[in-house]
XYZ file of C-alpha atoms in Angstrom:
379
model
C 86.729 12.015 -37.048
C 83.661 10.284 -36.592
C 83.955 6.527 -34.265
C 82.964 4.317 -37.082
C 85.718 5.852 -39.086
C 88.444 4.242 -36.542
C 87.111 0.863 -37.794
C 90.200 0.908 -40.341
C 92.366 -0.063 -36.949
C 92.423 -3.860 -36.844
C 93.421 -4.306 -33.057
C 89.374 -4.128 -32.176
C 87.657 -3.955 -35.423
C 85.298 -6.932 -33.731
C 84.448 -5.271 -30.796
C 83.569 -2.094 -32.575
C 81.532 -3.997 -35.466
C 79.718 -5.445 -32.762
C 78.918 -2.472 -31.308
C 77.844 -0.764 -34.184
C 75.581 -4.031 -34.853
C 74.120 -3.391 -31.730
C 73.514 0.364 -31.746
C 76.069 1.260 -29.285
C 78.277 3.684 -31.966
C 75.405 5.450 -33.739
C 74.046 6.157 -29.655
C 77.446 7.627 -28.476
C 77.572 9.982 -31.212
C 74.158 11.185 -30.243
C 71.676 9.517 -32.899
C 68.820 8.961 -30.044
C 66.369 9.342 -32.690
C 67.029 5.888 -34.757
C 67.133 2.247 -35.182
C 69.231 2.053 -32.469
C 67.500 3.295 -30.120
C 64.244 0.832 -31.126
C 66.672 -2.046 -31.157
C 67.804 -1.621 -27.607
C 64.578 -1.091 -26.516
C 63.577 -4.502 -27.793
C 66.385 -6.612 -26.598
C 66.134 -4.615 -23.237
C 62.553 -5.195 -22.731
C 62.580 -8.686 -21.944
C 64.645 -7.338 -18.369
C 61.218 -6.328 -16.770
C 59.430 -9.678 -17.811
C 62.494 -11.629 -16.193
C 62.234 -9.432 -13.051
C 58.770 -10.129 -12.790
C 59.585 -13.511 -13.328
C 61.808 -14.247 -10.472
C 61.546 -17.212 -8.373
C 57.621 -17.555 -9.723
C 58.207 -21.213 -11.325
C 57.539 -24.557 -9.105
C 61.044 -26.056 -10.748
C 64.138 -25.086 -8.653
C 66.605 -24.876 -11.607
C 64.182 -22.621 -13.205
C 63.735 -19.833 -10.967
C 67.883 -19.827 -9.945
C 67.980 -19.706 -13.565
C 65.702 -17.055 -13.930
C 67.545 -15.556 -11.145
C 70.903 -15.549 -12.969
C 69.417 -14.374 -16.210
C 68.030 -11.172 -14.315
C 71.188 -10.396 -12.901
C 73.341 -10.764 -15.969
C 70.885 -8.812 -17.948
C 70.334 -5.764 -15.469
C 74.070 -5.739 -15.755
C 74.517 -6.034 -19.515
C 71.818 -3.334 -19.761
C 74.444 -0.995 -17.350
C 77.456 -1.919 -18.632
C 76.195 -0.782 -22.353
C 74.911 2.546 -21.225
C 78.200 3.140 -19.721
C 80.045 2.010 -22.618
C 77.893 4.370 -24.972
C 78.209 7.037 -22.727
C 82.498 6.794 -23.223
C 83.030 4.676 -26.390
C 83.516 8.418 -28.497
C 86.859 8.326 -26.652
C 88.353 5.200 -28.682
C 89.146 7.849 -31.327
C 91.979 9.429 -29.202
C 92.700 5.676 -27.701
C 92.942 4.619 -31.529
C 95.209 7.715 -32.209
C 97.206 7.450 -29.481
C 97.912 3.745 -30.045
C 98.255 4.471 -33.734
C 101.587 6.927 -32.487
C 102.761 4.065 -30.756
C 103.123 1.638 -33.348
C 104.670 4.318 -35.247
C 107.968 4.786 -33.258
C 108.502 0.450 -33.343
C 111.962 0.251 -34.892
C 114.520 -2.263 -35.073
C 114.649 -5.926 -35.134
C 113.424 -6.679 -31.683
C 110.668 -4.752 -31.247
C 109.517 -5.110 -34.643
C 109.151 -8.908 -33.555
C 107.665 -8.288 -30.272
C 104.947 -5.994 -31.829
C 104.332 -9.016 -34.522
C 103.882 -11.186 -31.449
C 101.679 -9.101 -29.667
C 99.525 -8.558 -32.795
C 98.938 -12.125 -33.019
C 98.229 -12.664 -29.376
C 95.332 -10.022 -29.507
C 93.669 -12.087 -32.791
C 94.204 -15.199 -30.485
C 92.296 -13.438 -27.936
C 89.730 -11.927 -29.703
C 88.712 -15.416 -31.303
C 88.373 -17.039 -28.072
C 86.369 -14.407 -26.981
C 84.266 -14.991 -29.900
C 84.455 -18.672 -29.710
C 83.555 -18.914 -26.220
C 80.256 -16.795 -26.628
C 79.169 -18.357 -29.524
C 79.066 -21.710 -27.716
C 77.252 -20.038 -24.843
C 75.011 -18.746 -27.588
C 74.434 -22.072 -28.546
C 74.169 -23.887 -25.276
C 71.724 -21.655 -24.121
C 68.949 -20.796 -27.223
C 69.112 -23.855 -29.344
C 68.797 -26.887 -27.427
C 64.961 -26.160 -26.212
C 64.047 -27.290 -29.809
C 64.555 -31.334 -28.927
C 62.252 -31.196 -25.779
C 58.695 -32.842 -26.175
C 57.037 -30.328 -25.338
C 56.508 -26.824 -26.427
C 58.987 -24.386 -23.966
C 61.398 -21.804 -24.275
C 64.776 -20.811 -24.550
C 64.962 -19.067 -21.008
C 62.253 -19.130 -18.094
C 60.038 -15.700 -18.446
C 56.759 -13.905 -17.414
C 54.709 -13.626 -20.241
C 51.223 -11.677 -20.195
C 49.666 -13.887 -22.875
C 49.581 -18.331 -23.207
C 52.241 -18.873 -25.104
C 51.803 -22.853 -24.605
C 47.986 -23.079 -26.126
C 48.832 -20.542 -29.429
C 51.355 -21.545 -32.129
C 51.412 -18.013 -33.479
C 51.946 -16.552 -29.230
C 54.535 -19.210 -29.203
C 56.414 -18.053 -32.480
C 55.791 -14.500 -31.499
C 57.279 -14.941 -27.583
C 60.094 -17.540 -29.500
C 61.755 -15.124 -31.849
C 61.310 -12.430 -29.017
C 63.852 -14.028 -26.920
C 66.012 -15.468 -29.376
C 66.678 -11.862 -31.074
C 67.039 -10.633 -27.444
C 69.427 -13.721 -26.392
C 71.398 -12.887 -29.893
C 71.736 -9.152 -29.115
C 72.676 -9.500 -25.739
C 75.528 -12.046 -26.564
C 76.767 -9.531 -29.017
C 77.143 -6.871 -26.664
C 78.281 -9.545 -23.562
C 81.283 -10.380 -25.984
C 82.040 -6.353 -27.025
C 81.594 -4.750 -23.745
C 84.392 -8.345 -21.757
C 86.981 -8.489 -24.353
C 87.569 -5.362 -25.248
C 89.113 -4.397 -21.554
C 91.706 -7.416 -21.490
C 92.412 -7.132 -24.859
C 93.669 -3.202 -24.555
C 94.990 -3.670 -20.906
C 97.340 -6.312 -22.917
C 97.853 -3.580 -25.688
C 99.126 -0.999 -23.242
C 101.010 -3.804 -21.087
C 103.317 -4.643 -24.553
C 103.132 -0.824 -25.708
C 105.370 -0.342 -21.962
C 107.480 -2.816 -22.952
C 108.219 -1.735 -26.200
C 109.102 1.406 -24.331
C 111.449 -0.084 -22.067
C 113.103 -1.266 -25.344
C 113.814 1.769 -26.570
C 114.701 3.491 -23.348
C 117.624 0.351 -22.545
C 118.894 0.484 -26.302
C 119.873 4.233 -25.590
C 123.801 4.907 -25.944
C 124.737 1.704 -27.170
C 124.924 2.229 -30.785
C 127.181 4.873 -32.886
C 125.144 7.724 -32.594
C 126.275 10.899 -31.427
C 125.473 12.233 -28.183
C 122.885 15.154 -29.328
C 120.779 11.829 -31.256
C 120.823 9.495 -28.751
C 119.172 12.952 -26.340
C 116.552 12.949 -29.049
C 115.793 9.622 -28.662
C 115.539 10.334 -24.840
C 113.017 12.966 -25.810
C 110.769 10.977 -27.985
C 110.684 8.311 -25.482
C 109.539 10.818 -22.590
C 106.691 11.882 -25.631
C 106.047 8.217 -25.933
C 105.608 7.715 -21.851
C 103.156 10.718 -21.991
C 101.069 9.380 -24.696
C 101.459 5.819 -22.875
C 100.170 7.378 -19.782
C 97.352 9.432 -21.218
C 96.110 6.127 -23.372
C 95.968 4.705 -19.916
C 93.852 7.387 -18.758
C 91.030 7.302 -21.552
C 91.039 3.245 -20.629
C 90.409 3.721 -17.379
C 87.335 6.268 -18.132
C 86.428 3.734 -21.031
C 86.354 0.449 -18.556
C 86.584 1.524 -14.855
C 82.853 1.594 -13.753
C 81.843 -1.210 -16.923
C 84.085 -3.310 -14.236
C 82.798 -2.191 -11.247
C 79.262 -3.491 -12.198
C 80.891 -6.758 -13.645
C 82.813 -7.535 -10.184
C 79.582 -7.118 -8.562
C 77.870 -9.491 -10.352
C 79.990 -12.081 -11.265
C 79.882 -13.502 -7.790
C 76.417 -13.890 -7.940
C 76.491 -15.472 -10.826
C 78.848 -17.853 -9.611
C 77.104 -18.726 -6.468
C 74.196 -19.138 -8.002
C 75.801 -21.431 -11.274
C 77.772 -23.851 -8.760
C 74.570 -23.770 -6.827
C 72.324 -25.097 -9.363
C 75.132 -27.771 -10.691
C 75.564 -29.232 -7.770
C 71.837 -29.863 -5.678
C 69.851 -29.770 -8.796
C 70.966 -30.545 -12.541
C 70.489 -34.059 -13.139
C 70.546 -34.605 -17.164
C 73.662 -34.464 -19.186
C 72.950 -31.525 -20.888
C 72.202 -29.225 -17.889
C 75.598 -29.877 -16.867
C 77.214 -29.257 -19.955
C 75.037 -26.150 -19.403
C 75.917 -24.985 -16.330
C 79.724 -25.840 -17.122
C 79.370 -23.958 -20.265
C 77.840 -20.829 -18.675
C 80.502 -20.844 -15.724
C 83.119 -20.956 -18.124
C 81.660 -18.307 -19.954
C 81.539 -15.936 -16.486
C 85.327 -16.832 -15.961
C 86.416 -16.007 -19.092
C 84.532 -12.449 -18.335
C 86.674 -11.718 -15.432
C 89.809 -13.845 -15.049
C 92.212 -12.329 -18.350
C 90.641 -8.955 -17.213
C 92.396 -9.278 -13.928
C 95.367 -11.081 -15.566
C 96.068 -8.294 -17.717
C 95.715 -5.575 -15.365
C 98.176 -7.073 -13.274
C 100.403 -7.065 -16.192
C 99.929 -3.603 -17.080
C 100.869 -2.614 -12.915
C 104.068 -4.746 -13.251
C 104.903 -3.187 -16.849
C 104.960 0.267 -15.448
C 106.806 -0.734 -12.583
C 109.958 -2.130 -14.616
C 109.893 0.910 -16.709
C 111.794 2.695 -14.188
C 114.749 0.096 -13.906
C 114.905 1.191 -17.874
C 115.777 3.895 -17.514
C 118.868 2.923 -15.831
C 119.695 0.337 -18.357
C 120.720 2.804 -21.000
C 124.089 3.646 -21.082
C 123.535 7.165 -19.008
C 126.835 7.369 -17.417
C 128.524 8.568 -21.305
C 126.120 10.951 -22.247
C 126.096 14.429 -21.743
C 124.680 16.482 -18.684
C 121.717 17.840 -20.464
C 120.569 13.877 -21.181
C 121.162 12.972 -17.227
C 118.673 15.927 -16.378
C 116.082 14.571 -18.747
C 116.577 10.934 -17.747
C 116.716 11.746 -14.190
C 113.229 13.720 -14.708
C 111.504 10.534 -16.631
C 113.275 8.204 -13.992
C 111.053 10.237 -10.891
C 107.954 10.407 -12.826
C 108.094 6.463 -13.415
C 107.976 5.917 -9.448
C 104.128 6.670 -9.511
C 102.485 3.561 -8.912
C 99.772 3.319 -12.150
C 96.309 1.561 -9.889
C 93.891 0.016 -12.688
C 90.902 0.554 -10.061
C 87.371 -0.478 -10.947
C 84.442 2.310 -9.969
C 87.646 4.123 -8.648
C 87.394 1.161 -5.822
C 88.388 -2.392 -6.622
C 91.852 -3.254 -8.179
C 91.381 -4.906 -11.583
C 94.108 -7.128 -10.505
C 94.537 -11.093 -9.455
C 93.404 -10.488 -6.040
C 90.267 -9.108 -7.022
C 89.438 -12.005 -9.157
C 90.294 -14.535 -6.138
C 88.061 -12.596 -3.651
C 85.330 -12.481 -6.284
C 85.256 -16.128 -5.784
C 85.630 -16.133 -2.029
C 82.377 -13.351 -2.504
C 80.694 -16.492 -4.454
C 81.502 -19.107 -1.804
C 79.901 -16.803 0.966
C 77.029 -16.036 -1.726
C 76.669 -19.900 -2.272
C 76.613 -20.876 1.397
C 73.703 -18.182 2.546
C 71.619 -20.006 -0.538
C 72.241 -23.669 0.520
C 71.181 -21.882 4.201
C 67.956 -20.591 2.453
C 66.995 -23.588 1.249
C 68.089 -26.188 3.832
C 70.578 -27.731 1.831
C 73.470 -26.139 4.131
C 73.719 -30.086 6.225
């Protein structure tokens, strides 16, 4: 089955048309030698120009800004190699969901699956809603200054400022780049939350099913088969965790590393140099935009550790103690293999959890203070 055939799954049919938009699909299934390819090339090249860019303007907001767009691009440009390198694996992650949502029965779960279907569209639109007004915040408003300028601060090789065709030329250059890069921003940062939720309420469906064992009128021998198909459910649980982690784990690592930065250096600029209205609105805007990168990432992940943690009391819950000896060995088996602690680590180093989130920002206040040293604004 080919990845653009798993589109027919709603729970990220954004995030993969998004990715197919931008290339990303046709380049994991080894297309090099295509549209894609030319495409990322083009929204990529502007990276060099705002390296070589870097602190090069007189104006102080400019070359932090500059700064900050480097960063986040560099990143984006790593985060969607790794996610082309990986993304042929949502076709098992799709199947293995798809086997999940199979085995919801019964009144209770049936609702909790309905409410976890709409809490993923919730999420995926303010994903989508929050990007798009970064979108907008950041490559329309140039058009009501007085004079000619540009949508971000970049190293050009020609005068764009003295030639309306340069200046047309260098304009739709960034604004296909700044439109591109969005796409893929808001693809590669809500698809992890959005399937560490997924698994999170897939575990407690499971615990569902485990604790409603024994209690109805079936006969001993069914109520062991529903045992069984539960244990097949954990695996498939477990392994789905497994291709997330190899889908997300070192997307994460790059975005923990930078989104420190890019909070230093957002607080940085709000506070010692925006002065207009709409620079703030900026600023608050764009910081917004980095939180809601990283903080439901870490939410969820700390959901998903505490969901496979109460699967074990679940066990328990069913009525054991009446069933026969050949159920006790099998519950007894999935009751010891629930005691391994399931680690959502980033780069197999950092905990996508709450804590890294909070020292993130600690990373930005010590980031923050060593620029305000830089630049004598520390007193």
């Amino acid at each position: 089955m080919k990845l653009s055939e798993t589109l027919k799954i709603d729970y990220f049919r954004v995030q993969l048309n998004a990715w197919r938009i931008c290339g990303a699909l046709d380049l994991s299934e080894g297309r090099y030698w295509s549209w894609s390819m030319l495409l990322c090339i083009l929204v990529y090249l502007p990276t060099p120009m705002l390296l070589r860019g870097v602190y090069s303007f007189e104006d102080p907001v400019e070359n932090n800004f500059s700064l900050s767009l480097t960063v986040t691009s560099l990143s984006n440009l790593m985060k969607f190699c790794m996610y082309v390198a990986q993304l042929t694996k949502m076709v098992e992650a799709q199947s293995l969901i798809g086997q999940l949502d199979a085995r919801v029965s019964g009144e209770s779960q049936s609702e909790r699956h309905r409410n976890m279907t709409e809490h993923l569209l919730r999420m995926s639109k303010l994903f989508q809603i929050t990007y798009a007004v970064v979108f907008i915040i950041a490559a329309v408003p140039f058009v009501f200054e007085t004079e000619l300028s540009l949508p971000m601060p970049m190293w050009f090789p020609f005068d764009w400022k003295n030639s309306l065709v340069v200046y047309i030329g260098a304009l739709a250059f960034q604004e296909i780049g700044y439109v591109f890069q969005i796409m893929q921003c808001f693809a590669a940062d809500s698809f992890p939350p959005l399937i560490l939720y997924l698994i999170s309420e897939q575990c407690q469906l499971l615990i569902l099913r485990i604790s409603e064992i024994g209690y109805g009128s079936k006969t001993l021998e069914e109520n062991e088969q529903d045992l069984l198909n539960c244990i097949r459910d954990q695996n498939a649980l477990y392994r789905l965790l497994d291709v997330t982690k190899s889908l997300i784990s070192y997307p994460m690592m790059v975005q923990f590393m930078v989104i420190g930065i890019n909070i230093a250096i957002t607080l940085f600029v709000l506070i010692f140099y925006v002065e207009t209205l709409y620079d703030r609105i900026y600023y608050l805007c764009f910081l917004l935009g980095i939180t809601v990168q990283t903080y439901p990432l870490c939410y969820y992940g700390t959901m998903v550790q505490e969901s496979f943690a109460d699967l074990h009391y679940a066990v328990f819950c069913s009525n054991w103690v009446d069933q026969s000896a050949s159920y006790r060995g099998h519950m007894l088996i999935l009751a010891e293999r629930t005691k391994r602690k399931q680690l959502l680590l980033a780069g197999n180093l950092v905990p996508i959890h709450l804590s890294t989130y909070v020292a993130s920002w600690k990373g930005a206040y010590s980031f923050f203070t060593l620029m305000a040293d830089r630049d004598g604004l520390g007193s």
